[in-house]
XYZ file of C-alpha atoms in Angstrom:
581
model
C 65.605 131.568 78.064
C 64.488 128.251 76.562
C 66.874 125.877 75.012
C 67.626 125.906 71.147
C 64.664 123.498 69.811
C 66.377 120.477 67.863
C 68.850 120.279 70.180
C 69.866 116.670 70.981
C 71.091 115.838 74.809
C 73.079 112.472 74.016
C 76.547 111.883 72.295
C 74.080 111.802 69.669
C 74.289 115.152 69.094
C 78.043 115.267 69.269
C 78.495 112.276 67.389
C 76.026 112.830 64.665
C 72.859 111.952 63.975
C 73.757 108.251 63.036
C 74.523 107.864 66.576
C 71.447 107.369 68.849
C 71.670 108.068 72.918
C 71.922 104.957 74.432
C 70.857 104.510 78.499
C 73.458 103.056 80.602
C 71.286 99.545 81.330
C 70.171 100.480 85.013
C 72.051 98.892 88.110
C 70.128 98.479 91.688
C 71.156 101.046 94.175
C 71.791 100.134 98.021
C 68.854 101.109 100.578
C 69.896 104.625 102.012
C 71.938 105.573 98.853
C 71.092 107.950 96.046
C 71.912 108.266 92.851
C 73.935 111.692 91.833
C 75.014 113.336 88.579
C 72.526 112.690 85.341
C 71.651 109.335 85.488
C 71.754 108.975 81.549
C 74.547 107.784 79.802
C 75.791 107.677 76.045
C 77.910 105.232 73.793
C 80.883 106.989 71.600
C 82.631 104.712 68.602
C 86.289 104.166 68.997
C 87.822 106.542 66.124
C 91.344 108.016 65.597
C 93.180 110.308 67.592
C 93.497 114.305 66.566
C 95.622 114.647 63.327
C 95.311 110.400 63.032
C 97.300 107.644 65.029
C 96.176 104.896 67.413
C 94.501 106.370 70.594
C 96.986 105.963 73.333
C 97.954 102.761 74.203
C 97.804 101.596 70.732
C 95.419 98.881 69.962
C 95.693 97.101 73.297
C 95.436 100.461 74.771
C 92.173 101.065 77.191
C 89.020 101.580 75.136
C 86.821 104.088 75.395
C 83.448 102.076 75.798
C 81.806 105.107 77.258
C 82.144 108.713 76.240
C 79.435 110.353 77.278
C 79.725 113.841 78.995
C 76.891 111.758 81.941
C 79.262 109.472 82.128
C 79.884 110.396 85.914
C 77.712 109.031 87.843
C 77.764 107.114 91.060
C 76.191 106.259 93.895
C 76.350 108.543 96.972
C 75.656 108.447 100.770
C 72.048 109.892 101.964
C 74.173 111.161 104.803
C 77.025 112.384 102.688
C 80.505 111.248 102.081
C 82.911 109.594 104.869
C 84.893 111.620 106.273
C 88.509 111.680 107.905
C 87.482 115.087 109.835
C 84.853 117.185 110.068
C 85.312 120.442 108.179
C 85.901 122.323 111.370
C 89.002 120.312 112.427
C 89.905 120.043 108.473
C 90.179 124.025 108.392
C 92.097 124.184 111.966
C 94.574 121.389 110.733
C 95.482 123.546 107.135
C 95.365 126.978 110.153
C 98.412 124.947 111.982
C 100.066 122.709 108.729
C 99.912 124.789 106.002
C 101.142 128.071 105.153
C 99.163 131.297 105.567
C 99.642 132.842 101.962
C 97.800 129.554 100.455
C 94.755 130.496 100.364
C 90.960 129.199 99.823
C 88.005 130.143 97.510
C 85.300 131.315 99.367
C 87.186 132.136 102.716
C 84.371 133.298 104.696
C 82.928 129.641 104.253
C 85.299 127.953 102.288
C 83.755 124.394 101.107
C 85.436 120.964 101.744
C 85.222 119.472 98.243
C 85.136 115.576 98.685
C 85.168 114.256 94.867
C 83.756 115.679 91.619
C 82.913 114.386 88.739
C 82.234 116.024 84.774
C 81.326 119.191 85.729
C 80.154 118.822 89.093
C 82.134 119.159 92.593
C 80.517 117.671 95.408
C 81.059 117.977 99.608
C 81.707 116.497 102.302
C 77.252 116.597 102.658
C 76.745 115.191 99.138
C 75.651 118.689 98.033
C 76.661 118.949 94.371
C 78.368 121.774 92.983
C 78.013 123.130 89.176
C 81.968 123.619 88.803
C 81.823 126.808 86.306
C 86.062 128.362 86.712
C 87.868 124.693 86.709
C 89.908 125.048 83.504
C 91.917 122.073 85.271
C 89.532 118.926 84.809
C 89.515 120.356 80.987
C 87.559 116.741 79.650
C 85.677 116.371 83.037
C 86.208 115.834 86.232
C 87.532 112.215 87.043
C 87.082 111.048 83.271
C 87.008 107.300 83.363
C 88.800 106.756 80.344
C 91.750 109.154 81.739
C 91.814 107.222 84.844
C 91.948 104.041 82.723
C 94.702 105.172 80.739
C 96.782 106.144 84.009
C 96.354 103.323 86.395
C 96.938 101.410 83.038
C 100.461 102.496 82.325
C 101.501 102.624 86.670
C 100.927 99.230 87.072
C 103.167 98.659 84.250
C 105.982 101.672 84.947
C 106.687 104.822 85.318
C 110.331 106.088 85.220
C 112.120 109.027 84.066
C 112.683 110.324 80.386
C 116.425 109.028 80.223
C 114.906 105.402 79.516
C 113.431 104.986 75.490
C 109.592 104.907 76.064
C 107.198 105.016 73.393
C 104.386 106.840 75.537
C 107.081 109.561 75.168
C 107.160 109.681 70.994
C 104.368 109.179 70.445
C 102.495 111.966 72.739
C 104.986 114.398 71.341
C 104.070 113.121 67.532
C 100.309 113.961 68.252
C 100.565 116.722 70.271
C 103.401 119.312 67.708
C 100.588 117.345 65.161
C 97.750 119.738 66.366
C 100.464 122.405 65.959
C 101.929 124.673 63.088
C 104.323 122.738 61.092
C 107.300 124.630 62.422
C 106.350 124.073 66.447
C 108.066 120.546 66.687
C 110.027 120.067 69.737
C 108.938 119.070 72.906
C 110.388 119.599 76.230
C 107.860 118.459 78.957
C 107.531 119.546 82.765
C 105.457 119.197 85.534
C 103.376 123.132 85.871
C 102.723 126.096 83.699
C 105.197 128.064 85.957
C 107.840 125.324 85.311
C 106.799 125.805 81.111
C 106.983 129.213 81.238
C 110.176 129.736 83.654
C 112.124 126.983 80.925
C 110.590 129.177 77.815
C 112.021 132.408 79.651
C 115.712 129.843 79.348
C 115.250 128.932 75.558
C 114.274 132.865 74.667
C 117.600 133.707 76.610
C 120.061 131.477 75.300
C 118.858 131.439 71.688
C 120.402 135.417 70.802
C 122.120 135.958 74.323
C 119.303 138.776 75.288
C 118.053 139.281 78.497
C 115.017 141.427 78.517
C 111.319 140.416 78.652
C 108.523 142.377 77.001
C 104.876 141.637 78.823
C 101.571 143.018 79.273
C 99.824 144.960 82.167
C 97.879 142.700 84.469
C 99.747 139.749 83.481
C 100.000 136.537 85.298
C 102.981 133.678 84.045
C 103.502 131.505 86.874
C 104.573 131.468 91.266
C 108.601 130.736 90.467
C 110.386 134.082 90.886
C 111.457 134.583 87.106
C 107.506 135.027 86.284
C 106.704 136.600 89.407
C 109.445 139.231 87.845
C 107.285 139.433 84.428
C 103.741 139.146 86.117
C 102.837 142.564 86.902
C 99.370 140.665 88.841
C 102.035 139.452 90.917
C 104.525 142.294 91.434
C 102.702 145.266 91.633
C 101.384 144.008 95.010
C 104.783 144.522 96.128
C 105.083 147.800 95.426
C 105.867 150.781 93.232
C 109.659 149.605 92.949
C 109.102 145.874 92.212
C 109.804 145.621 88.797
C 113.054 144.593 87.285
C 115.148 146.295 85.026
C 115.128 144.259 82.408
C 111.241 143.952 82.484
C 108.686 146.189 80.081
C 105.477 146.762 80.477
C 103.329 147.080 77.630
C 99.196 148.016 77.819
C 97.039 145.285 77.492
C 94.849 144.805 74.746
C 91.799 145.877 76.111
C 89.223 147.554 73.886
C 87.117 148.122 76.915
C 88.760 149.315 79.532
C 92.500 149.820 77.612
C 94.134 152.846 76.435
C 92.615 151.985 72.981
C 88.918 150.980 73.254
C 86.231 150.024 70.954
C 86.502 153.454 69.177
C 89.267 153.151 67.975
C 89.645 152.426 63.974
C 92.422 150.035 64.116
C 93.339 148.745 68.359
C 95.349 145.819 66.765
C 98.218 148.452 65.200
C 97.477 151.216 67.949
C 98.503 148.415 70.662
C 101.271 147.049 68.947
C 102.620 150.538 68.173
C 102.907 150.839 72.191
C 105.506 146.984 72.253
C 107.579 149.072 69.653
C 107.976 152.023 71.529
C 109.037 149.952 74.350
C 111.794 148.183 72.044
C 113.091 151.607 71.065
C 113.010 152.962 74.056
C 114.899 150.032 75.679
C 118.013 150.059 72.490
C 118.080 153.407 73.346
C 119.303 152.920 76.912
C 121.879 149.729 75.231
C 119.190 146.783 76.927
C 118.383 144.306 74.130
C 114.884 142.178 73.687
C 115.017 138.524 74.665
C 111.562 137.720 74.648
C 107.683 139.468 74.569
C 105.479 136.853 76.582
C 101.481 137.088 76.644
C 98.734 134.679 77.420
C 96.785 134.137 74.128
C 94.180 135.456 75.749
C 94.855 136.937 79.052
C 92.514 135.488 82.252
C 93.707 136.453 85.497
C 94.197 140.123 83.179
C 90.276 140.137 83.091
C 89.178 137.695 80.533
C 90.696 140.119 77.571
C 90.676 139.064 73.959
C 93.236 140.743 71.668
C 92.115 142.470 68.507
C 92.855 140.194 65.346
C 96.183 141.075 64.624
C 97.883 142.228 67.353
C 100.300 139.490 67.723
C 101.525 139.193 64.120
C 102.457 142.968 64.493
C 104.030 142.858 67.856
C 105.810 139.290 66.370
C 106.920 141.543 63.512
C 108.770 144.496 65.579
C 110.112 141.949 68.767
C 111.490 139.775 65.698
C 113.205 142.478 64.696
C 114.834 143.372 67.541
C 116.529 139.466 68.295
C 113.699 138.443 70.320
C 111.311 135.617 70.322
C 107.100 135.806 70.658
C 106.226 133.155 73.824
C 102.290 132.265 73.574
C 101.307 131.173 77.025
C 98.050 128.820 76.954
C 98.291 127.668 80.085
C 94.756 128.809 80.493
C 93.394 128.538 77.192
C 94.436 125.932 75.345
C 93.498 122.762 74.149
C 90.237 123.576 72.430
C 88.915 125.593 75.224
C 88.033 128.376 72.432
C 85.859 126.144 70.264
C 87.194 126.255 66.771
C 90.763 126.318 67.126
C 92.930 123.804 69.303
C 95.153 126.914 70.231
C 93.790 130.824 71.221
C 96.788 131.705 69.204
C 95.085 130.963 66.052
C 92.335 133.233 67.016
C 94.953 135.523 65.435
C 94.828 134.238 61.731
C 96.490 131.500 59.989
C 99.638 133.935 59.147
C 100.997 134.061 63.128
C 102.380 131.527 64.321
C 104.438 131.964 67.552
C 108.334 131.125 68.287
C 107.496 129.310 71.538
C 104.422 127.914 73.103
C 104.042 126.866 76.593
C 100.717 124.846 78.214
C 99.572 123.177 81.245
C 96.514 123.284 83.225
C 94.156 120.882 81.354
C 96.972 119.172 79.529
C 96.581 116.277 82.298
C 93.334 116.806 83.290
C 94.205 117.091 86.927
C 97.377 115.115 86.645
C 100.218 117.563 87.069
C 102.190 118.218 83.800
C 103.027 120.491 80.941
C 105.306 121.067 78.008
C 107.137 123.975 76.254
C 106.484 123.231 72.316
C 109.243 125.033 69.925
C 111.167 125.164 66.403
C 114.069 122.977 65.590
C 116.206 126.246 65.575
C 115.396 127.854 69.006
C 116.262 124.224 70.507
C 119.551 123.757 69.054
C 120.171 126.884 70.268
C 119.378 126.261 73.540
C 121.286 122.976 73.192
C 124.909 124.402 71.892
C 125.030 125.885 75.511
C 126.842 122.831 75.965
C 124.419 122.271 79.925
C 122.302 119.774 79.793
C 118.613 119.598 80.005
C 116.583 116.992 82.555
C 113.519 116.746 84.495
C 112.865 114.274 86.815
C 109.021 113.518 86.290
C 108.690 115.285 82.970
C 107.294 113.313 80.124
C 107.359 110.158 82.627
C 105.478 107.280 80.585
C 101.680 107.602 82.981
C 102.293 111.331 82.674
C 102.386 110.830 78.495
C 99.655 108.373 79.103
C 97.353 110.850 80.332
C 98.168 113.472 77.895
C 97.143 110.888 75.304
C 93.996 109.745 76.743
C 93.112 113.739 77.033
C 94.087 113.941 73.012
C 91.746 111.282 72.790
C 88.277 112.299 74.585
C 88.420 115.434 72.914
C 88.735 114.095 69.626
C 86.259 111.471 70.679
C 83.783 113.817 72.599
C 83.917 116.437 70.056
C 84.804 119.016 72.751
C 85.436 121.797 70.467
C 82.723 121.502 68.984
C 80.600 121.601 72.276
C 82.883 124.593 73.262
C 81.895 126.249 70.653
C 77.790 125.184 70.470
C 77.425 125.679 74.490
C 80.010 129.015 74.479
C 77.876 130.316 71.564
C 74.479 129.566 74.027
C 76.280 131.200 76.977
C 77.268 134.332 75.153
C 73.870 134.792 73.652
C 72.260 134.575 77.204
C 74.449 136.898 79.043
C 74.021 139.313 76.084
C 70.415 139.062 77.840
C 71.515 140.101 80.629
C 73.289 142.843 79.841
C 69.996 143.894 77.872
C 68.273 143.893 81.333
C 70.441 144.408 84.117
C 72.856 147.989 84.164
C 75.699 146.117 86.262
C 76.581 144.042 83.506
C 79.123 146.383 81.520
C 80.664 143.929 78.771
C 80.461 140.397 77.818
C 83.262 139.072 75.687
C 84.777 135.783 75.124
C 84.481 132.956 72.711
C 84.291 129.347 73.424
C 84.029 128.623 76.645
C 86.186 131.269 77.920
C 84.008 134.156 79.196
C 83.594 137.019 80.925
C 81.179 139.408 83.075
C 82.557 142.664 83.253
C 80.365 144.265 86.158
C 80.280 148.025 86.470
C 78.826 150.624 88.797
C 78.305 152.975 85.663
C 77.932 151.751 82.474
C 79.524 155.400 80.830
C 82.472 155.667 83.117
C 82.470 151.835 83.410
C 83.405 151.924 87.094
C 84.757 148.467 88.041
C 81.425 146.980 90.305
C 84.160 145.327 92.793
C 81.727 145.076 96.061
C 79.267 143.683 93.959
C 81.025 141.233 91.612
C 82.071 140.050 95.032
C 78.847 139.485 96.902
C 77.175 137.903 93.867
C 80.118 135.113 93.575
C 78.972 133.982 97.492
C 75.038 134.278 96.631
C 75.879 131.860 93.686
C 77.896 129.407 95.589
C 74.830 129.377 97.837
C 72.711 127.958 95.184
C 75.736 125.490 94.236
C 77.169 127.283 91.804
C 80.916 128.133 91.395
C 82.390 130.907 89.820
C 85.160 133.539 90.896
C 85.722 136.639 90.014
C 88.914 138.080 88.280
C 91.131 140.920 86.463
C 92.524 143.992 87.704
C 89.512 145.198 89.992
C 88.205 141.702 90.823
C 84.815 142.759 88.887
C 85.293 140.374 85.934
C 82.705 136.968 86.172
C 84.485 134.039 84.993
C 83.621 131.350 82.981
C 86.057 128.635 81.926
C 84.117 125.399 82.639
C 85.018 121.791 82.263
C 84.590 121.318 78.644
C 81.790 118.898 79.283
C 79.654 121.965 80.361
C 76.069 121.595 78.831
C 73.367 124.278 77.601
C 71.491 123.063 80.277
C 74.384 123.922 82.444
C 74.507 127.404 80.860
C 70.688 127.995 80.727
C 70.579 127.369 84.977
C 73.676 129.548 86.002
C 72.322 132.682 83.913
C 68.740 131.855 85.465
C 70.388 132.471 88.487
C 72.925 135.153 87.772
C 69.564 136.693 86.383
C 67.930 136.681 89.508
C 70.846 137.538 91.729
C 71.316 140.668 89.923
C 67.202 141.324 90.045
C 67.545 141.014 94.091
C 70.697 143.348 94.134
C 69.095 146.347 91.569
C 66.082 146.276 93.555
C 67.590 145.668 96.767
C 70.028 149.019 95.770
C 67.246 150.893 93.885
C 69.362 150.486 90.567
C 66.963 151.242 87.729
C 66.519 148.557 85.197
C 66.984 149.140 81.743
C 65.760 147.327 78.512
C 68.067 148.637 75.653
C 66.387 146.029 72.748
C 64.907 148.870 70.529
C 68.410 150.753 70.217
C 70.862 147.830 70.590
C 69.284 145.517 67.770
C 72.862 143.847 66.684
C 73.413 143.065 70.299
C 70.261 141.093 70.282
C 70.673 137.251 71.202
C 70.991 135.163 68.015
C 68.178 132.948 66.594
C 67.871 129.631 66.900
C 68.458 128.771 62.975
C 72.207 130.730 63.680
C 72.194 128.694 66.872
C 71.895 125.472 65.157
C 74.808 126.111 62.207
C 78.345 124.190 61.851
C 80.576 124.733 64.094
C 82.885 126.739 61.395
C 79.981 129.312 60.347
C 78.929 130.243 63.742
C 82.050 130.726 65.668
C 82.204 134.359 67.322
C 84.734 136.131 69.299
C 82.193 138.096 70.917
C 82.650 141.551 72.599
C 78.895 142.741 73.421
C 80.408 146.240 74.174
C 81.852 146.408 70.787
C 81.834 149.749 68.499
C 78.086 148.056 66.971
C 76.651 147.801 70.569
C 78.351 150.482 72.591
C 76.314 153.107 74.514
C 75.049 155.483 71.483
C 76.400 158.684 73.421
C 79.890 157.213 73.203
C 81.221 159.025 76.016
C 84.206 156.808 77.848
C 86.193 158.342 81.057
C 89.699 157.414 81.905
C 90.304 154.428 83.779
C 89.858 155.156 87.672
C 92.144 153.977 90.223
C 90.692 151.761 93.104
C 92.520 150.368 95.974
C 95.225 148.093 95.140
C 93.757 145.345 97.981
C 93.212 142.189 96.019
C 89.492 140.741 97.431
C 89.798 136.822 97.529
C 86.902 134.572 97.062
C-alpha cells in the first residue's frame, strides 16, 4: 500500500506546482525537549476568501503567513506535559464533580488529552495521538491563523448582536455566498442542538404545522425537542417514547435498509415510504411541519442517500405545507470533497428550505447558524416575539467563522478531502478484498465508514469485534470510534488536514489488527480480486486526476461489487445496550 508516485507532501501540492515547499528556517530546541508533530513547514499566498471578499479582518486583518497542514509543531517535554493532577485524581475529581451520564471515549482507560494540534492529540506523557473521528477541529487542531483571528478581535470586543458589527455582515455575506442563491438569512447560535431546536421554531411558525418527519437511527441534538425527533436518542427509552406528532421514516440504507443495493431505483422506493407517512398522518387530521435528515446521516452508521432521494421526499413534504431541514452539523463545510455542502451530493436541482450547521463551523470555538429563505424568516418574524441570543453571532465568534472560511479556501481543504478520501477509500476497498469482517465501505470525502460483519451474506453487525479493534488501535495511538445502530460501523471523519500518509498508517494497522483477530478466531481469509474486478483499488493515473473528474461517492458493497450469490437476510435484532468507547 505505497503512496500514489508524483505525489507532492508540501502546500506545494495544494497550492500548485508554482508553489515550492518551503522549510520553516530551524529554531534551537532546549536540552531535555523534543520536537513533536512533522517538523516541516509550508508557505501559502494570501488570496481571497470563498465566493471573493477580504479574508476576515479585512486588510488589516491577521495574515496568514503560514498555511501549511505541518504547521503545528512545538516543542514538548521529554517527561511529558505539566500537569495540574495526575490522571488518577483527574478521573476521581470528574467521578465526584461531574455528572454520571457524561461520559468518556475509551472508558476502560480513558486518555487525558493535554493539547493537540492538526491532526494529532497528545497526553498528559507526550504520547501523540493520530486524531481520526474529530469532525470538531475541521481546519486542524489549534490552527494558528484561527487563534490569530480570535485573540485578535477579544482584545478589541466582543458583545452581543444588538450592537452594529461588521464581523457580523460580513460572515453572513460569505457564508449564504457558498450557498444556493435562495438560502440567505442567517440566524446564528452557539451548538448544533441550539440550530436545529430554532429550525424545528421557523418550520413551525412558517404554515402553523406541528409534525416532524425523520429518519430511523437519527441523531439532531441533547435539547428535548430533538431528543423527541432522534430515534438514537429515544428508542433507549423505550417502546413508548416517541411523540405523537413524530414519524419515522426508514433510512436510506442500501446495505442494511429495507431497500438495498438490489434494488432498481432505492432513491424513489425510499421516498415512496416519507409519502406514505404524510398520508397516513392527513388521514388521522395531523399536518406536516417539517421532514429533518442529516445530509448524510453519522451517528445512523455513516449512510449515504441514493442520488435523489431528497428532491423526491422535498417534492411530497412540500406538498403537504412542510419544509425540508438539511442538518450538516456533521458534514458540512467541505468535509465531502467537492461540494461545500453534503446536500449537493444530491444534484444541483435540490436545494433545501432550511439548513442548520455547527461542529467545525468554529473549529473548536462553540457556534453555529440556521441558514434560510427570505420567506420562511418573515414568517417566523410576523409572530410578532422576538428573536435574541446572547452569544450568537458575537463579533470573535464571526471572527472565527471567517478565519475558518479562510484556511479552507487558502489550504485547499476540499480538495485534500477529496485527494486523501479518494486514497482512504481505495485502501479499505483492500481490505475488504482480504479480510471477511469488513462488510461495506462507503463514504466520500473524508467521511467514511467500516461496516464490520460476522457474515458477509447475512451481514451480521460484528459489534464485539468493531469494539475490541477501536481499543487495539488506540493502543498504537490511533483514534477512531465506532458508530450506527449496532456500534459495528468504523468511523472516519478526520481533521481536514488528514494526509495520505495519515491514511496509508491507520489502514496498515487496521490491516494487521484484523490479521491478529481472523487468525486469532480461525476466520478464513479470503482474496475476492479475480471475481470482484470493479471493486479493485484505482490506479494511480485515476489517483492523480482533478479534483472534479475523480470525485466518488463510493459504496464498495454496491450492486457492481456485491457477493455474486446475491442472497441478503432480513435485518437481525441485537440487544438494544449501546457499547461506549
Amino acid at each position: 500500500m505505497s503512496l500514489p508516485k508524483g505525489k507532492r507532501r508540501g502546500m506545494g501540492e495544494r497550492w500548485g506546482r508554482d508553489v515550492p515547499s518551503c522549510p520553516v528556517p530551524s529554531r534551537p530546541v532546549p536540552p531535555g525537549r523534543r520536537e513533536a508533530g512533522r517538523g516541516e513547514e509550508g508557505f501559502g499566498r494570501r488570496r481571497r476568501g470563498i465566493r471573493g471578499g477580504e479574508p476576515s479582518g479585512g486588510s488589516d486583518g491577521p495574515r496568514p503567513a503560514v498555511f501549511s497542514r505541518a504547521v503545528f509543531s512545538r516543542a514538548v517535554p521529554a517527561g511529558g506535559m505539566e500537569e495540574l493532577y495526575s490522571k488518577a485524581e483527574t478521573l476521581a475529581l470528574r467521578r465526584k464533580h461531574i455528572g454520571p451520564s457524561c461520559k468518556v471515549f475509551y472508558a476502560k482507560d480513558p486518555l487525558k488529552i493535554v493539547r493537540a494540534q492538526g491532526q494529532y492529540m497528545f497526553d498528559e506523557k507526550g504520547e501523540k495521538y493520530l486524531d481520526c473521528i474529530n469532525n470538531v477541529a475541521h481546519v486542524g487542531h489549534s490552527h494558528p491563523y484561527v487563534i490569530k483571528a480570535a485573540t485578535k478581535q477579544m482584545e478589541l470586543l466582543n458583545t452581543n448582536s444588538r450592537f452594529l458589527h461588521d464581523n457580523l455582515v460580513q460572515y453572513a455575506q460569505r457564508l449564504t455566498a457558498t450557498l444556493p442563491e435562495k438560502l440567505s438569512v442567517c440566524y446564528f447560535v452557539n451548538s448544533g442542538s441550539e440550530a436545529n431546536d430554532l429550525a424545528l421554531r421557523l418550520a413551525r411558525q412558517y404554515r402553523g404545522h406541528q409534525d416532524v418527519i425523520t429518519l430511523e437511527n437519527a441523531y439532531h441534538g441533547h435539547v428535548t425537542s430533538l431528543i423527541d425527533i432522534s430515534p438514537y436518542k429515544f428508542n433507549q427509552l423505550g417502546k413508548d417514547s416517541k411523540k405523537e406528532y413524530v414519524h419515522v421514516a426508514p433510512s436510506p440504507d442500501v446495505y442494511r435498509g429495507k431497500y438495498r443495493e438490489d434494488h432498481p431505483d432505492p432513491a424513489s422506493a425510499y421516498a415512496e415510504e416519507v409519502k406514505k407517512i404524510i398520508e397516513e398522518t392527513q388521514k388521522n387530521g395531523r399536518k406536516i411541519a417539517a421532514f429533518i435528515a442529516e445530509s448524510m446521516q453519522s451517528c445512523g452508521g455513516q449512510v449515504i442517500p441514493p442520488v435523489g432521494y431528497f428532491q423526491k421526499v422535498a417534492e411530497y413534504v412540500r406538498a403537504a405545507g412542510g419544509v425540508f431541514i438539511a442538518d450538516e452539523v456533521q458534514v458540512g463545510f467541505g468535509r465531502v470533497g467537492k461540494h461545500f455542502w453534503a446536500f449537493q451530493l444530491q444534484g444541483e436541482d435540490f436545494v433545501p428550505d432550511i439548513v442548520t450547521m455547527g461542529k467545525p463551523i468554529g473549529n473548536g470555538h462553540p457556534m453555529s447558524c440556521v441558514v434560510t429563505t427570505r420567506e420562511i424568516a418573515e414568517g417566523f418574524g410576523a409572530s410578532g416575539l422576538e428573536y435574541f441570543n446572547t452569544f450568537g453571532g458575537n463579533p470573535v465568534s464571526c471572527a472565527v467563522g471567517l478565519a475558518v472560511l479562510d484556511v479552507i479556501e487558502k489550504e485547499d481543504l476540499q480538495g485534500n478531502a477529496t485527494r486523501v478520501g479518494n486514497y482512504l477509500l481505495e485502501l479499505l476497498a483492500e481490505q475488504k478484498e482480504k479480510h471477511p469482517l469488513v462488510g461495506d465501505i462507503r463514504g466520500v470525502g473524508l467521511f467514511v465508514g467500516v461496516d464490520l460483519v460476522k457474515d458477509r451474506q447475512k451481514r451480521t453487525p460484528a459489534t464485539a469485534e468493531a469494539l475490541h479493534l477501536i481499543y487495539k488501535l488506540k493502543e498504537r495511538q490511533i483514534l477512531l470510534s465506532a458508530d450506527g445502530p449496532y456500534r459495528n460501523i468504523l468511523k472516519f471523519k478526520p481533521p481536514m488536514c488528514f494526509t495520505m500518509e495519515d491514511a496509508k498508517h491507520a489502514v496498515e494497522t487496521l490491516d494487521a489488527l484484523l490479521t491478529e483477530m481472523e487468525e486469532a478466531t480461525g476466520m478464513k481469509t479470503e482474496n475476492n480480486a479475480s471475481t470482484n474486478v470493479q471493486c479493485k483499488r484505482k490506479t494511480t493515473e485515476e489517483s492523480s486526476q482533478p479534483e472534479g473528474a475523480s470525485e466518488s461517492i463510493s459504496h464498495v458493497n454496491g450492486a457492481a461489487c456485491r457477493q455474486e450469490n446475491g442472497i441478503y437476510s432480513k435485518k437481525r435484532s441485537v440487544p438494544s445496550k449501546r457499547i461506549r468507547t
